[in-house]
Coordinates of C-alpha atoms and ligand atoms in Angstrom, one line a residue:
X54 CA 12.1 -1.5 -15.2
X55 CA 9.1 0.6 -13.5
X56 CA 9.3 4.2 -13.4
X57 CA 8.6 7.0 -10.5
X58 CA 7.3 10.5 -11.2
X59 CA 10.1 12.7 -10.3
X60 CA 9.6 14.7 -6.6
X61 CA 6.2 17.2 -7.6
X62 CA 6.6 16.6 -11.2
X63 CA 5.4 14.8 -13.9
X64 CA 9.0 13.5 -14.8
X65 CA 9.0 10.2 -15.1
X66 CA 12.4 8.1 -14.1
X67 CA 13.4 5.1 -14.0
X68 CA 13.0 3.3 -10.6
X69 CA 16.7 2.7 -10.6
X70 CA 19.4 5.8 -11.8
X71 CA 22.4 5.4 -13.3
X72 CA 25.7 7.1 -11.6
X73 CA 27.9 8.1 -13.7
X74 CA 30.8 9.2 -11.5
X75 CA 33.0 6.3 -12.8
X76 CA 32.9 7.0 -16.5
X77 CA 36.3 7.5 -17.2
X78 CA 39.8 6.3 -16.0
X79 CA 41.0 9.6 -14.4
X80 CA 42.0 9.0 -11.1
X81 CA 43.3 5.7 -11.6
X82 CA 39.7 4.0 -11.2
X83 CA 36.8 3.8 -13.3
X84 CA 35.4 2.6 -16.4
X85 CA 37.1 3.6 -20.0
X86 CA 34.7 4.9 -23.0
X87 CA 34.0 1.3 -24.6
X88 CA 33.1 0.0 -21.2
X89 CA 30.9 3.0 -20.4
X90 CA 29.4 2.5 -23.4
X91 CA 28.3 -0.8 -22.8
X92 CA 27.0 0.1 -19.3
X93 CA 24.6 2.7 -20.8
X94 CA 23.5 -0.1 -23.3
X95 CA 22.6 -2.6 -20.6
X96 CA 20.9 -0.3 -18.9
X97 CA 19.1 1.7 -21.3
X98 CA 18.1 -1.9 -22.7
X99 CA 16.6 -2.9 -19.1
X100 CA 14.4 0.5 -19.8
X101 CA 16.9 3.0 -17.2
X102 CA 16.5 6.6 -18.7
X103 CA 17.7 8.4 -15.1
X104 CA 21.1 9.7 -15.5
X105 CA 23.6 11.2 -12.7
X106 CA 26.5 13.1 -14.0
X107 CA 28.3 16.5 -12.5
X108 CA 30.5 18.9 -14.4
X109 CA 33.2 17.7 -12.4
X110 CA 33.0 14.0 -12.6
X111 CA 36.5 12.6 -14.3
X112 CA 37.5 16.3 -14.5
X113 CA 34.4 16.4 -17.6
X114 CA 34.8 12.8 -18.9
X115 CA 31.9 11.7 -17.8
X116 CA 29.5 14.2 -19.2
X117 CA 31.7 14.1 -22.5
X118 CA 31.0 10.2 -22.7
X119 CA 27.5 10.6 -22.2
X120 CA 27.3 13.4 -24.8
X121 CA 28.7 11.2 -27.4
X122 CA 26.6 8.1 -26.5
X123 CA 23.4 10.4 -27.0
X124 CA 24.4 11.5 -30.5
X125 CA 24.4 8.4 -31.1
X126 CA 21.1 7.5 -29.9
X127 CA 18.1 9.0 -29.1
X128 CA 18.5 12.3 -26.7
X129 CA 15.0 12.6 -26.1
X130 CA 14.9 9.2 -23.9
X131 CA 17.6 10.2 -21.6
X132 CA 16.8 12.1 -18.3
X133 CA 20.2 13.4 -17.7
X134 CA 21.0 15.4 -14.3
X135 CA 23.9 17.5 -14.0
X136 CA 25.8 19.1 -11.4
X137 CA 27.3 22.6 -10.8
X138 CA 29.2 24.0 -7.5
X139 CA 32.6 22.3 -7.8
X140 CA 35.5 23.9 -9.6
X141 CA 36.4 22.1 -13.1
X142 CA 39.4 23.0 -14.6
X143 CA 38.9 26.8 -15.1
X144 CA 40.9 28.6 -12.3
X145 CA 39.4 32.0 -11.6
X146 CA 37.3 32.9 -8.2
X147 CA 33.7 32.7 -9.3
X148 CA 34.4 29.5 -11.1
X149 CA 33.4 27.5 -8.0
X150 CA 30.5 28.1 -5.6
X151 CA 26.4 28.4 -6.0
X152 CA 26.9 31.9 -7.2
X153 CA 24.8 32.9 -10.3
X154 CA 28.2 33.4 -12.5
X155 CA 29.5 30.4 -11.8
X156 CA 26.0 28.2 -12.5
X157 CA 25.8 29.7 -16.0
X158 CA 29.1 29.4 -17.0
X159 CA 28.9 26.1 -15.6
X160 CA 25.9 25.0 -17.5
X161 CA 27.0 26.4 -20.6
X162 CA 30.1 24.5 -20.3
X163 CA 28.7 20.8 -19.6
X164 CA 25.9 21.7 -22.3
X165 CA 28.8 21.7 -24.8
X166 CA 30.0 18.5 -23.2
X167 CA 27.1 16.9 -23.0
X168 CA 26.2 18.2 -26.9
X169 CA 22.4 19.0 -26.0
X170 CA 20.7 22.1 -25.9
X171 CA 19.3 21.3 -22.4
X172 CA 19.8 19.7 -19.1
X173 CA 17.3 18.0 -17.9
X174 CA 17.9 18.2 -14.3
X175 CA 20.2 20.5 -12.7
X176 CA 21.7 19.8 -9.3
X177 CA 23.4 22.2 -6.9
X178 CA 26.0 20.0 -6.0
X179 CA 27.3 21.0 -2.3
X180 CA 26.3 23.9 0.3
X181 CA 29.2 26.7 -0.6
X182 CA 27.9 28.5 2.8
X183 CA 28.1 31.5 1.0
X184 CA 25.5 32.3 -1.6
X185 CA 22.4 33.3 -0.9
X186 CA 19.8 30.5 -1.6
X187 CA 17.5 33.4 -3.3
X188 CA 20.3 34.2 -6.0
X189 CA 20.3 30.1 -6.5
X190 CA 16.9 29.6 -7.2
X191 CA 16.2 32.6 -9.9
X192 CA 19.2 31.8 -11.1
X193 CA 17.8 27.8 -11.6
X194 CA 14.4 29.5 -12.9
X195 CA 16.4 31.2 -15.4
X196 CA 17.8 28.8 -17.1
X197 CA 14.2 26.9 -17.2
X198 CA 12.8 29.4 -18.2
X199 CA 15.6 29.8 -21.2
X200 CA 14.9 26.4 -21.9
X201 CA 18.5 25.3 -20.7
X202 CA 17.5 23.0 -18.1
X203 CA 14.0 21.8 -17.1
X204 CA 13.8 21.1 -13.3
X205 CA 15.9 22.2 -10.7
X206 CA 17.5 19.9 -7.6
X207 CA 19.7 20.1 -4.1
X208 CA 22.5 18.0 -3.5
X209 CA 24.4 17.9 0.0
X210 CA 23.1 21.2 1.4
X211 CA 21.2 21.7 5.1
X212 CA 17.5 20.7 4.9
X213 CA 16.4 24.4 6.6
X214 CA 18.4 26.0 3.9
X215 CA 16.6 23.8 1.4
X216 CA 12.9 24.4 2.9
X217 CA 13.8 28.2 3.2
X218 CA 14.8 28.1 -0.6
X219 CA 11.4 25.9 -1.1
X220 CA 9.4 28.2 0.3
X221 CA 10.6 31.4 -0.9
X222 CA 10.5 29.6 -4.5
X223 CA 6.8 29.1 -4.0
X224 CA 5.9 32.7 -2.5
X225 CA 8.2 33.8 -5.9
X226 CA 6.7 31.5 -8.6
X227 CA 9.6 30.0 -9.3
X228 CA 10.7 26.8 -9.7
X229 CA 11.1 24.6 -6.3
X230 CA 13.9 21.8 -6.1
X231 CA 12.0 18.1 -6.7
X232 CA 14.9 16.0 -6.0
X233 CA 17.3 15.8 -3.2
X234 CA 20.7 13.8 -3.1
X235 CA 22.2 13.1 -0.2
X236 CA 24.7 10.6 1.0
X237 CA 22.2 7.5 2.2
X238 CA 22.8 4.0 2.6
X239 CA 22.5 1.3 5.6
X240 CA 26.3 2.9 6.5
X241 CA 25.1 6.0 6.1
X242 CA 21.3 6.8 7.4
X243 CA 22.4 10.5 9.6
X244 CA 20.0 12.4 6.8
X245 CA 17.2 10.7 8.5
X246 CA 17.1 13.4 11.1
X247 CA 16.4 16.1 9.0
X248 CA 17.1 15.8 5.7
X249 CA 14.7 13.2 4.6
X250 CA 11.4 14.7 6.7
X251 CA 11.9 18.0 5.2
X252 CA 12.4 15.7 1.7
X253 CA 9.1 14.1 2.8
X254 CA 7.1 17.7 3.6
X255 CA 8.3 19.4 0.5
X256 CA 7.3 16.0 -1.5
X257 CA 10.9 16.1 -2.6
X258 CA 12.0 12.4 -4.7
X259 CA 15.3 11.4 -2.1
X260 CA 18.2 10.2 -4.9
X261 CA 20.5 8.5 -2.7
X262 CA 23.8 8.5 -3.5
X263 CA 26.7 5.7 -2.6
X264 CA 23.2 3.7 -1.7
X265 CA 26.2 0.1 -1.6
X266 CA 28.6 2.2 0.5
X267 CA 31.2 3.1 -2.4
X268 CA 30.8 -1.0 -3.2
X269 CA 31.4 -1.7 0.5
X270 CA 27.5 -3.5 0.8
X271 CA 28.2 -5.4 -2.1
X272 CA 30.2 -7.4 0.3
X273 CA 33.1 -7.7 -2.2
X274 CA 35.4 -6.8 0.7
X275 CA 34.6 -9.0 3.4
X276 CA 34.7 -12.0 0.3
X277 CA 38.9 -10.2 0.3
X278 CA 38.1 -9.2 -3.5
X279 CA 39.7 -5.4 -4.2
X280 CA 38.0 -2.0 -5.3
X281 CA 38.0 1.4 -5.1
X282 CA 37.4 2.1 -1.2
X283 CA 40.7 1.4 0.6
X284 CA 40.9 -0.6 3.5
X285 CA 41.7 2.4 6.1
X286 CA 38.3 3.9 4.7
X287 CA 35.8 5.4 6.8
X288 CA 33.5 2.9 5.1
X289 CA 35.6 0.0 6.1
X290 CA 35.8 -0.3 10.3
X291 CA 34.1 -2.6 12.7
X292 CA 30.4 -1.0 12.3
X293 CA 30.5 -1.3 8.4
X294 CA 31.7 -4.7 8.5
X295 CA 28.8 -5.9 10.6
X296 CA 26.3 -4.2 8.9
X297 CA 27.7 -5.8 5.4
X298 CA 27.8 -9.0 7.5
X299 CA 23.8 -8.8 8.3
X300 CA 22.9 -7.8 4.3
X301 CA 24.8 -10.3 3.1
X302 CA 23.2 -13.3 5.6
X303 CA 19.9 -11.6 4.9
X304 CA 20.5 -12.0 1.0
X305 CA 21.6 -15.5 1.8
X306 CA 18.3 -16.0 2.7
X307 CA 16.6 -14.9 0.4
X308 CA 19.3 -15.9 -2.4
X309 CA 20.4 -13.1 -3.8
X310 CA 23.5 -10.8 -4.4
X311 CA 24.0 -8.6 -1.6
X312 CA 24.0 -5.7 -3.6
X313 CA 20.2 -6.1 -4.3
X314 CA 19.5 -6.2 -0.2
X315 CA 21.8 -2.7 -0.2
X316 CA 20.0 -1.5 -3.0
X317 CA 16.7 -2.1 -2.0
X318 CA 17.1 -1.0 1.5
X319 CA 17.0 2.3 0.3
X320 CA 13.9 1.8 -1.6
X321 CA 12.0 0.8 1.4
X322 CA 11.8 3.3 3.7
X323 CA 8.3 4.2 3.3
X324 CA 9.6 7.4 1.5
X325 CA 9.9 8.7 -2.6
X326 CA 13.8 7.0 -3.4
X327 CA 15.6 6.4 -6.7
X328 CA 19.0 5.4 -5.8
X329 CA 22.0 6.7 -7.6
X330 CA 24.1 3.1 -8.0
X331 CA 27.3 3.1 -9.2
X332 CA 29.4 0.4 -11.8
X333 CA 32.6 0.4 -13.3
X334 CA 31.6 -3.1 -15.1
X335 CA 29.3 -4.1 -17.3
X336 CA 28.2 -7.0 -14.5
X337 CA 27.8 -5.2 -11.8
X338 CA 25.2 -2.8 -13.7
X339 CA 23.2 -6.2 -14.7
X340 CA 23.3 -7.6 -11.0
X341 CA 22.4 -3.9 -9.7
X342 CA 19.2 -3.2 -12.2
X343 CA 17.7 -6.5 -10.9
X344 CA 17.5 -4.8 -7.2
X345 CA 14.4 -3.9 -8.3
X346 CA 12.7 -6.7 -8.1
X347 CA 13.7 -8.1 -4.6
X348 CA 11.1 -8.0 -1.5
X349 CA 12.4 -7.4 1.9
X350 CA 10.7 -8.9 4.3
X351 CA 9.3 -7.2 7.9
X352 CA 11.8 -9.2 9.9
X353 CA 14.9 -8.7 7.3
X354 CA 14.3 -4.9 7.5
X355 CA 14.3 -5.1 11.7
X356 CA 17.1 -7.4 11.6
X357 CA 19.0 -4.5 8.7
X358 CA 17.2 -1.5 11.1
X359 CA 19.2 -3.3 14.3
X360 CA 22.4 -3.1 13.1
X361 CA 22.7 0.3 11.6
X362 CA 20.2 2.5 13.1
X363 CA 21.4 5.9 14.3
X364 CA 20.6 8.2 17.6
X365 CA 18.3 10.8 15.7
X366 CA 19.3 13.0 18.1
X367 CA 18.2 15.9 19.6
X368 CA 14.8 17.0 19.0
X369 CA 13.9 14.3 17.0
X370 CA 14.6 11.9 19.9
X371 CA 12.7 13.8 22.4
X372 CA 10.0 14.6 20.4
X373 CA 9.0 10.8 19.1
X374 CA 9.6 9.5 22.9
X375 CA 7.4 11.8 24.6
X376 CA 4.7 11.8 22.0
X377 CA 4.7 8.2 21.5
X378 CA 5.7 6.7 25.3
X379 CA 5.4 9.5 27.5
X380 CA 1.7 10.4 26.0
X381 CA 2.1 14.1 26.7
X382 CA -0.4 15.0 23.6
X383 CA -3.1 13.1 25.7
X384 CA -4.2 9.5 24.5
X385 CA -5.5 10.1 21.4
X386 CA -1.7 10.6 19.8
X387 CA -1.8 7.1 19.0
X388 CA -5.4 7.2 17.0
X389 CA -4.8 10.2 14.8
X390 CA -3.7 8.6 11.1
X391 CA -0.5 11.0 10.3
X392 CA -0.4 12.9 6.8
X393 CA 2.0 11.0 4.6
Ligands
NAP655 N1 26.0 14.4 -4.8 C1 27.2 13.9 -4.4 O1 27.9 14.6 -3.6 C2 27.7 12.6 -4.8 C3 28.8 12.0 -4.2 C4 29.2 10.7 -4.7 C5 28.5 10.1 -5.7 N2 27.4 10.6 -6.2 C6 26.6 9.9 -7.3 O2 26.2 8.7 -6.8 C7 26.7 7.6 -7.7 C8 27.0 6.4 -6.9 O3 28.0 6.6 -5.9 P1 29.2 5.7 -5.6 O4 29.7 5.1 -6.9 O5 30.2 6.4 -4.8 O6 28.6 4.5 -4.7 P2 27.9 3.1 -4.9 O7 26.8 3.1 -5.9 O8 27.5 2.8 -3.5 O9 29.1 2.2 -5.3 C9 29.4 2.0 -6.6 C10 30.7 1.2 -6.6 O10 30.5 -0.1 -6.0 C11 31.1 -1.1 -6.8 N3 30.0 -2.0 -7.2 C12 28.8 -1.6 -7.8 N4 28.0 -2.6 -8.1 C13 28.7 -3.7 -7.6 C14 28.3 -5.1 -7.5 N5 27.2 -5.5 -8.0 N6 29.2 -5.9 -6.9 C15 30.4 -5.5 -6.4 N7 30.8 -4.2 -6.4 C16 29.9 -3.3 -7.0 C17 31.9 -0.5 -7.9 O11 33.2 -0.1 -7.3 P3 34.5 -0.8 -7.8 O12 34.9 -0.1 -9.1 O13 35.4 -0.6 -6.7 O14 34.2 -2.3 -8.1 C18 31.1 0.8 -8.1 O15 31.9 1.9 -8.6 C19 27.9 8.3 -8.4 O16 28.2 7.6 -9.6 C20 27.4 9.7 -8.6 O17 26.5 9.8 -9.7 C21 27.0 11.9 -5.8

């Protein structure tokens, strides 16, 4: 396992994180403790340290297994993100949301599940609509500066939100997000508009999250096995099933799972990307970490780019067709090297 520095910090993750969404049988899926167990083994074995938990995951389960595996080991190695925004099983009005009550009582409460004094990256998990992005990002530079969490990160949120909360964070001294998570996968590739460019200017790490599709690019389905996504899914119609049809004849080729092509996919978008993979079983977390190690060549990412590319919509449409074939900068567009 290689490891990536962590958006502008000196963090350093494994290339691959672990999701952790499926520790726990709530729900009527998932992995139980023993098995969860063994998943953190394999992969802290194969050198992952990059956790991804949320106070709400299994209701608390999942935090709670992970806090007993780390008193059993060492705490130190672990890079453990958490979540706040969702409601957990407290009922009361500012027990949900981005609001400042809610994040410290949140913390608080998935520190003592978690058994650790700190978290070392803290999500806001969805866009409430509601707070203002100011009151998030003191509140986040509080608790770092309390020592409660060490960085702060943006999960499912609008990128101008994100850049304004960026930007005020810098003008403030306070603490900017490094990470974003967003939904991105070869089903999934609508945060290429906007989210991922403002990921790119703010030099923001992109965590993406359900990077197989909820197990759909694994290609389990179209083999008839069963999982988790149902078959009236979103994730299972006629567009998903030709784009898991193309990753699994491109990992034909090159002789691998089809998980690794899904994986990778993600890592090889010419942006910072750790994705967030999922496993309920031990085997699927030993197929997954070897993702790592698979090329992708030019011709298997046009033949991937083909079948699930997106319209990027309105500007980003008109502005890459008239810069690049209507030449209305002049001709010397296509000789200026772009700032990465
Ligand atoms: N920020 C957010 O809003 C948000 C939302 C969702 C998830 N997340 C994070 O992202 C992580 C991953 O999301 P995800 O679990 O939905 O998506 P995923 O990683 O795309 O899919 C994981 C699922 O695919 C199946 N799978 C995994 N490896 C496989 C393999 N090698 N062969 C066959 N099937 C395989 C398993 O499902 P079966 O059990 O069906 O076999 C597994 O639970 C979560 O754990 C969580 O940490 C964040």
């Amino acid at each position: 396992m290689n490891y990536k520095l962590l958006g502008r910090s000196g963090l350093k993750v494994s290339e691959l994180c672990l999701g952790t969404m499926g520790f726990g049988t709530e729900a009527g899926w998932g992995a139980d403790k023993d098995t969860s167990f063994a998943i953190l083994d394999a992969f802290t074995k194969a050198g992952g340290n990059f956790l991804d938990a949320a106070n709400i995951y299994k209701l608390g389960t999942s935090e709670k297994i992970i806090g007993e595996y780390m008193s059993n080991h060492d705490r130190d190695y672990f890079v453990v993100a958490t979540k706040y925004s969702l409601k957990d099983n407290i009922s009361n009005p500012n027990a949900s949301g981005n609001n400042r009550k809610n994040m410290m009582r949140s913390v608080e409460e998935s520190l003592k599940r978690l058994k650790t004094d700190f978290i070392d990256v803290l999500y806001l998990h969805i866009w409430d609509d509601l707070t203002p992005i100011d009151e998030v990002l003191r509140g986040l530079d509080d608790l770092i500066r309390q020592g409660k969490v060490n960085y702060a990160a943006i999960s499912d949120t609008p990128a101008w939100m994100i850049a304004k909360g960026n930007t005020m964070a810098e003008l403030m001294g306070w603490s900017q997000f490094i990470a974003l998570q967003v939904e991105y996968s070869l089903l999934q590739r609508t945060p290429e508009r906007d989210l991922i460019p403002m990921a790119r200017h703010f030099g923001m790490t992109v965590t993406p999250w359900a990077p197989m599709g909820g197990g759909v690019l694994s290609g389990k389905y179209l083999r008839g096995e069963q999982g988790r996504v149902k078959a009236e899914s979103n994730r299972r119609n006629d567009r998903s099933t030709k784009i898991a049809e193309a990753v699994v004849a491109v990992a034909d080729e090159l002789g691998v799972p089809a998980s690794h092509v899904a994986l990778q996919w993600t890592m090889s978008q010419g942006f910072s990307s750790i994705p967030i993979a999922g496993a309920t079983k031990v085997s699927q977390l030993e197929e997954n970490m070897k993702a790592v190690d698979v090329k992708l060549s030019a011709e298997h990412l046009q033949k991937l780019d083909e079948v699930s590319k997106i319209d990027l919509g309105f500007p980003g449409e008109f502005f890459r067709e008239a810069a690049v074939k209507e030449n209305v900068f002049g001709g010397f567009y296509a000789r200026i090297e772009k700032r990465k």
